[in-house]
PDB file of C-alpha atoms in Angstrom:
ATOM      1  CA  PRO A  27     -42.127 -17.364 -30.342  1.00  0.00           C
ATOM      2  CA  MET A  28     -39.208 -18.049 -32.683  1.00  0.00           C
ATOM      3  CA  LYS A  29     -37.782 -14.517 -32.186  1.00  0.00           C
ATOM      4  CA  ALA A  30     -38.047 -14.937 -28.430  1.00  0.00           C
ATOM      5  CA  PHE A  31     -36.275 -18.302 -28.655  1.00  0.00           C
ATOM      6  CA  ILE A  32     -33.459 -16.831 -30.778  1.00  0.00           C
ATOM      7  CA  ALA A  33     -33.144 -13.887 -28.371  1.00  0.00           C
ATOM      8  CA  ILE A  34     -32.865 -16.264 -25.398  1.00  0.00           C
ATOM      9  CA  VAL A  35     -30.250 -18.394 -27.200  1.00  0.00           C
ATOM     10  CA  CYS A  36     -28.212 -15.291 -28.091  1.00  0.00           C
ATOM     11  CA  LEU A  37     -28.481 -13.948 -24.554  1.00  0.00           C
ATOM     12  CA  SER A  38     -27.436 -17.318 -23.114  1.00  0.00           C
ATOM     13  CA  LEU A  39     -24.418 -17.450 -25.397  1.00  0.00           C
ATOM     14  CA  LEU A  40     -23.441 -13.894 -24.494  1.00  0.00           C
ATOM     15  CA  VAL A  41     -23.771 -14.528 -20.747  1.00  0.00           C
ATOM     16  CA  GLY A  42     -21.935 -17.859 -21.080  1.00  0.00           C
ATOM     17  CA  CYS A  43     -19.055 -16.254 -22.971  1.00  0.00           C
ATOM     18  CA  GLU A  44     -18.804 -13.400 -20.469  1.00  0.00           C
ATOM     19  CA  SER A  45     -18.734 -15.718 -17.447  1.00  0.00           C
ATOM     20  CA  ARG A  46     -16.167 -17.961 -19.142  1.00  0.00           C
ATOM     21  CA  LYS A  47     -14.030 -14.903 -19.931  1.00  0.00           C
ATOM     22  CA  ASN A  48     -14.208 -13.787 -16.289  1.00  0.00           C
ATOM     23  CA  ASN A  49     -13.371 -17.263 -15.012  1.00  0.00           C
ATOM     24  CA  SER A  50     -10.324 -17.544 -17.278  1.00  0.00           C
ATOM     25  CA  SER A  51      -8.640 -14.623 -15.522  1.00  0.00           C
ATOM     26  CA  PRO A  52      -6.190 -15.780 -12.826  1.00  0.00           C
ATOM     27  CA  SER A  53      -7.281 -15.146  -9.238  1.00  0.00           C
ATOM     28  CA  LEU A  54      -5.276 -12.934  -6.915  1.00  0.00           C
ATOM     29  CA  GLN A  55      -3.739 -15.980  -5.217  1.00  0.00           C
ATOM     30  CA  GLU A  56      -2.803 -17.580  -8.555  1.00  0.00           C
ATOM     31  CA  THR A  57      -1.226 -14.295  -9.636  1.00  0.00           C
ATOM     32  CA  VAL A  58       0.760 -13.902  -6.406  1.00  0.00           C
ATOM     33  CA  ASP A  59       1.878 -17.546  -6.669  1.00  0.00           C
ATOM     34  CA  TYR A  60       3.127 -16.841 -10.204  1.00  0.00           C
ATOM     35  CA  MET A  61       5.006 -13.751  -9.021  1.00  0.00           C
ATOM     36  CA  GLN A  62       6.559 -15.746  -6.154  1.00  0.00           C
ATOM     37  CA  GLN A  63       7.663 -18.454  -8.579  1.00  0.00           C
ATOM     38  CA  SER A  64       9.198 -15.771 -10.830  1.00  0.00           C
ATOM     39  CA  LEU A  65      11.122 -14.298  -7.893  1.00  0.00           C
ATOM     40  CA  THR A  66      12.262 -17.731  -6.687  1.00  0.00           C
ATOM     41  CA  SER A  67      13.573 -18.730 -10.118  1.00  0.00           C
ATOM     42  CA  HIS A  68      14.637 -15.390 -11.563  1.00  0.00           C
ATOM     43  CA  ASN A  69      15.408 -12.870  -8.836  1.00  0.00           C
ATOM     44  CA  GLY A  70      18.023 -10.468 -10.193  1.00  0.00           C
ATOM     45  CA  GLN A  71      21.335  -9.961  -8.489  1.00  0.00           C
ATOM     46  CA  ARG A  72      20.673  -6.660  -6.749  1.00  0.00           C
ATOM     47  CA  ILE A  73      24.144  -6.103  -5.401  1.00  0.00           C
ATOM     48  CA  VAL A  74      27.096  -7.241  -7.483  1.00  0.00           C
ATOM     49  CA  GLU A  75      29.869  -5.070  -6.059  1.00  0.00           C
ATOM     50  CA  PRO A  76      30.602  -5.148  -3.245  1.00  0.00           C
ATOM     51  CA  PRO A  77      29.274  -8.675  -2.701  1.00  0.00           C
ATOM     52  CA  LEU A  78      26.602  -9.239  -0.078  1.00  0.00           C
ATOM     53  CA  SER A  79      27.843  -9.686   3.446  1.00  0.00           C
ATOM     54  CA  PRO A  80      27.858 -13.356   4.528  1.00  0.00           C
ATOM     55  CA  GLU A  81      25.405 -12.441   7.306  1.00  0.00           C
ATOM     56  CA  VAL A  82      22.753 -11.416   4.732  1.00  0.00           C
ATOM     57  CA  LYS A  83      20.438 -14.318   3.990  1.00  0.00           C
ATOM     58  CA  LEU A  84      18.227 -13.713   0.954  1.00  0.00           C
ATOM     59  CA  VAL A  85      14.664 -14.819   1.655  1.00  0.00           C
ATOM     60  CA  ASN A  86      12.805 -13.741  -1.523  1.00  0.00           C
ATOM     61  CA  ARG A  87       9.333 -14.525  -0.120  1.00  0.00           C
ATOM     62  CA  LEU A  88       6.248 -12.815  -1.523  1.00  0.00           C
ATOM     63  CA  THR A  89       2.971 -13.364   0.319  1.00  0.00           C
ATOM     64  CA  ALA A  90      -0.466 -11.779   0.155  1.00  0.00           C
ATOM     65  CA  ASP A  91      -3.038 -11.104   2.826  1.00  0.00           C
ATOM     66  CA  HIS A  92      -5.947 -10.126   0.597  1.00  0.00           C
ATOM     67  CA  CYS A  93      -4.613  -7.069  -1.257  1.00  0.00           C
ATOM     68  CA  LYS A  94      -1.623  -6.403   0.991  1.00  0.00           C
ATOM     69  CA  LEU A  95       1.649  -7.837  -0.318  1.00  0.00           C
ATOM     70  CA  THR A  96       4.620  -8.569   1.910  1.00  0.00           C
ATOM     71  CA  TYR A  97       7.948  -9.025   0.161  1.00  0.00           C
ATOM     72  CA  GLU A  98      10.675 -10.359   2.456  1.00  0.00           C
ATOM     73  CA  LEU A  99      13.904  -9.779   0.587  1.00  0.00           C
ATOM     74  CA  SER A 100      16.255 -10.686   3.450  1.00  0.00           C
ATOM     75  CA  GLN A 101      16.208 -10.772   7.227  1.00  0.00           C
ATOM     76  CA  PHE A 102      17.078  -7.058   7.004  1.00  0.00           C
ATOM     77  CA  ASP A 103      14.574  -5.876   4.362  1.00  0.00           C
ATOM     78  CA  VAL A 104      10.787  -6.246   4.140  1.00  0.00           C
ATOM     79  CA  VAL A 105       8.552  -4.264   1.782  1.00  0.00           C
ATOM     80  CA  LEU A 106       4.801  -3.864   2.365  1.00  0.00           C
ATOM     81  CA  ILE A 107       2.693  -2.981  -0.692  1.00  0.00           C
ATOM     82  CA  ASP A 108      -1.002  -2.078  -0.823  1.00  0.00           C
ATOM     83  CA  LEU A 109      -2.105  -3.349  -4.239  1.00  0.00           C
ATOM     84  CA  SER A 110      -5.226  -1.163  -4.176  1.00  0.00           C
ATOM     85  CA  ASP A 111      -3.000   1.933  -4.202  1.00  0.00           C
ATOM     86  CA  ILE A 112      -0.922   1.022  -7.288  1.00  0.00           C
ATOM     87  CA  ASP A 113      -1.087   3.366 -10.289  1.00  0.00           C
ATOM     88  CA  THR A 114      -1.524   0.659 -12.922  1.00  0.00           C
ATOM     89  CA  LYS A 115      -0.267   2.936 -15.734  1.00  0.00           C
ATOM     90  CA  THR A 116       3.152   3.223 -14.062  1.00  0.00           C
ATOM     91  CA  VAL A 117       4.007  -0.481 -13.894  1.00  0.00           C
ATOM     92  CA  THR A 118       6.937  -0.761 -16.312  1.00  0.00           C
ATOM     93  CA  VAL A 119      10.181  -2.623 -16.892  1.00  0.00           C
ATOM     94  CA  GLU A 120      13.549  -0.870 -16.669  1.00  0.00           C
ATOM     95  CA  LYS A 121      17.119  -2.052 -16.925  1.00  0.00           C
ATOM     96  CA  ILE A 122      19.135  -0.658 -14.031  1.00  0.00           C
ATOM     97  CA  GLY A 123      22.789  -1.656 -14.210  1.00  0.00           C
ATOM     98  CA  ASN A 124      22.729  -5.244 -15.431  1.00  0.00           C
ATOM     99  CA  THR A 125      19.450  -6.119 -13.722  1.00  0.00           C
ATOM    100  CA  TRP A 126      15.901  -5.943 -15.081  1.00  0.00           C
ATOM    101  CA  TRP A 127      13.326  -4.359 -12.776  1.00  0.00           C
ATOM    102  CA  ALA A 128       9.533  -4.407 -12.739  1.00  0.00           C
ATOM    103  CA  VAL A 129       8.897  -0.979 -11.197  1.00  0.00           C
ATOM    104  CA  PHE A 130       5.742   0.850 -10.099  1.00  0.00           C
ATOM    105  CA  LYS A 131       4.409   3.995  -8.435  1.00  0.00           C
ATOM    106  CA  THR A 132       1.465   4.562  -6.149  1.00  0.00           C
ATOM    107  CA  ARG A 133      -1.625   6.564  -7.026  1.00  0.00           C
ATOM    108  CA  ASN A 134      -1.497  10.326  -6.593  1.00  0.00           C
ATOM    109  CA  PHE A 135       1.958  10.262  -4.952  1.00  0.00           C
ATOM    110  CA  ASN A 136       0.719   8.358  -1.875  1.00  0.00           C
ATOM    111  CA  LYS A 137       3.632   7.114   0.210  1.00  0.00           C
ATOM    112  CA  SER A 138       1.990   3.757   0.863  1.00  0.00           C
ATOM    113  CA  VAL A 139       4.943   1.478   0.031  1.00  0.00           C
ATOM    114  CA  GLN A 140       6.480   0.695   3.402  1.00  0.00           C
ATOM    115  CA  TYR A 141      10.137  -0.291   3.665  1.00  0.00           C
ATOM    116  CA  LYS A 142      10.740  -2.063   6.966  1.00  0.00           C
ATOM    117  CA  HIS A 143      14.071  -3.015   8.494  1.00  0.00           C
ATOM    118  CA  PRO A 144      13.347  -5.521  11.298  1.00  0.00           C
ATOM    119  CA  LYS A 145      16.881  -5.319  12.727  1.00  0.00           C
ATOM    120  CA  ASP A 146      16.870  -1.494  12.690  1.00  0.00           C
ATOM    121  CA  PRO A 147      13.364   0.045  12.813  1.00  0.00           C
ATOM    122  CA  THR A 148      14.860   3.546  12.935  1.00  0.00           C
ATOM    123  CA  SER A 149      15.663   3.185   9.226  1.00  0.00           C
ATOM    124  CA  ASP A 150      12.064   2.343   8.204  1.00  0.00           C
ATOM    125  CA  TYR A 151      10.478   4.673   5.647  1.00  0.00           C
ATOM    126  CA  ASN A 152       7.508   5.011   3.298  1.00  0.00           C
ATOM    127  CA  ALA A 153       7.761   5.749  -0.415  1.00  0.00           C
ATOM    128  CA  GLU A 154       5.600   6.319  -3.470  1.00  0.00           C
ATOM    129  CA  ASN A 155       7.420   3.732  -5.590  1.00  0.00           C
ATOM    130  CA  GLY A 156       9.003   0.304  -5.554  1.00  0.00           C
ATOM    131  CA  GLY A 157      10.232  -2.535  -7.701  1.00  0.00           C
ATOM    132  CA  PHE A 158      11.273  -6.150  -8.054  1.00  0.00           C
ATOM    133  CA  SER A 159      14.613  -7.213  -9.556  1.00  0.00           C
ATOM    134  CA  LEU A 160      14.631 -10.037 -12.075  1.00  0.00           C
ATOM    135  CA  ASP A 161      17.389 -11.573 -14.148  1.00  0.00           C
ATOM    136  CA  GLU A 162      15.760 -11.513 -17.596  1.00  0.00           C
ATOM    137  CA  GLU A 163      13.796  -8.932 -19.569  1.00  0.00           C
ATOM    138  CA  GLN A 164      11.099 -11.445 -20.563  1.00  0.00           C
ATOM    139  CA  THR A 165      10.596 -12.520 -16.938  1.00  0.00           C
ATOM    140  CA  ALA A 166      10.436  -8.883 -15.811  1.00  0.00           C
ATOM    141  CA  ASN A 167       7.787  -8.153 -18.463  1.00  0.00           C
ATOM    142  CA  SER A 168       5.699 -11.164 -17.373  1.00  0.00           C
ATOM    143  CA  PHE A 169       6.107 -10.167 -13.732  1.00  0.00           C
ATOM    144  CA  ALA A 170       5.015  -6.580 -14.503  1.00  0.00           C
ATOM    145  CA  LYS A 171       1.939  -7.902 -16.308  1.00  0.00           C
ATOM    146  CA  ALA A 172       1.073 -10.151 -13.332  1.00  0.00           C
ATOM    147  CA  PHE A 173       1.669  -7.306 -10.849  1.00  0.00           C
ATOM    148  CA  THR A 174      -0.641  -5.030 -12.873  1.00  0.00           C
ATOM    149  CA  HIS A 175      -3.298  -7.775 -12.935  1.00  0.00           C
ATOM    150  CA  ALA A 176      -3.030  -8.229  -9.158  1.00  0.00           C
ATOM    151  CA  ALA A 177      -3.356  -4.464  -8.623  1.00  0.00           C
ATOM    152  CA  GLU A 178      -6.413  -4.308 -10.909  1.00  0.00           C
ATOM    153  CA  LEU A 179      -8.048  -7.194  -9.014  1.00  0.00           C
ATOM    154  CA  CYS A 180      -7.593  -5.122  -5.852  1.00  0.00           C
ATOM    155  CA  GLY A 181      -8.951  -1.878  -7.284  1.00  0.00           C
ATOM    156  CA  GLY A 182      -5.653  -0.353  -8.380  1.00  0.00           C
ATOM    157  CA  LYS A 183      -6.100   2.154 -11.181  1.00  0.00           C
ATOM    158  CA  PRO A 184      -4.316   5.106 -12.786  1.00  0.00           C
ATOM    159  CA  SER A 185      -3.760   8.333 -10.840  1.00  0.00           C
ATOM    160  CA  LEU A 186      -6.204  11.185 -11.350  1.00  0.00           C
ATOM    161  CA  PHE A 187      -3.886  13.069 -13.716  1.00  0.00           C
TER     162      PHE A 187
END
């Protein structure tokens, strides 16, 4: 009886620790909210020279419908991202010009990142990569970590090879 009791106590502790570990992981919505806050506070200046046209209104809105992200950069640019198709090994941070970017690629070269141009649909296209500009390296690294977590929650994983 004592061995059975000890086994039950150990099993209870193990299950309790596992469920607590799983519950401590941010949900998809919490992760997207964090990424939105990062973009609101730390979006990098994408275009320094020439300056943006006065008619361009930066929106910087990131929303999620389950595992589909919509990133409205301006009234002219919207990017649609399927988090389940992200190659989680490719999410990295790069400095391009004087801006830090959290960049990514899709799995197996799928062109599932959709670039939409509401004012000119003829210039829409699909790509196998994308990125988010941020003004600091530390913020870009945190954003990349959150983006990877969101992709993993949605089934994103490394490409086959």
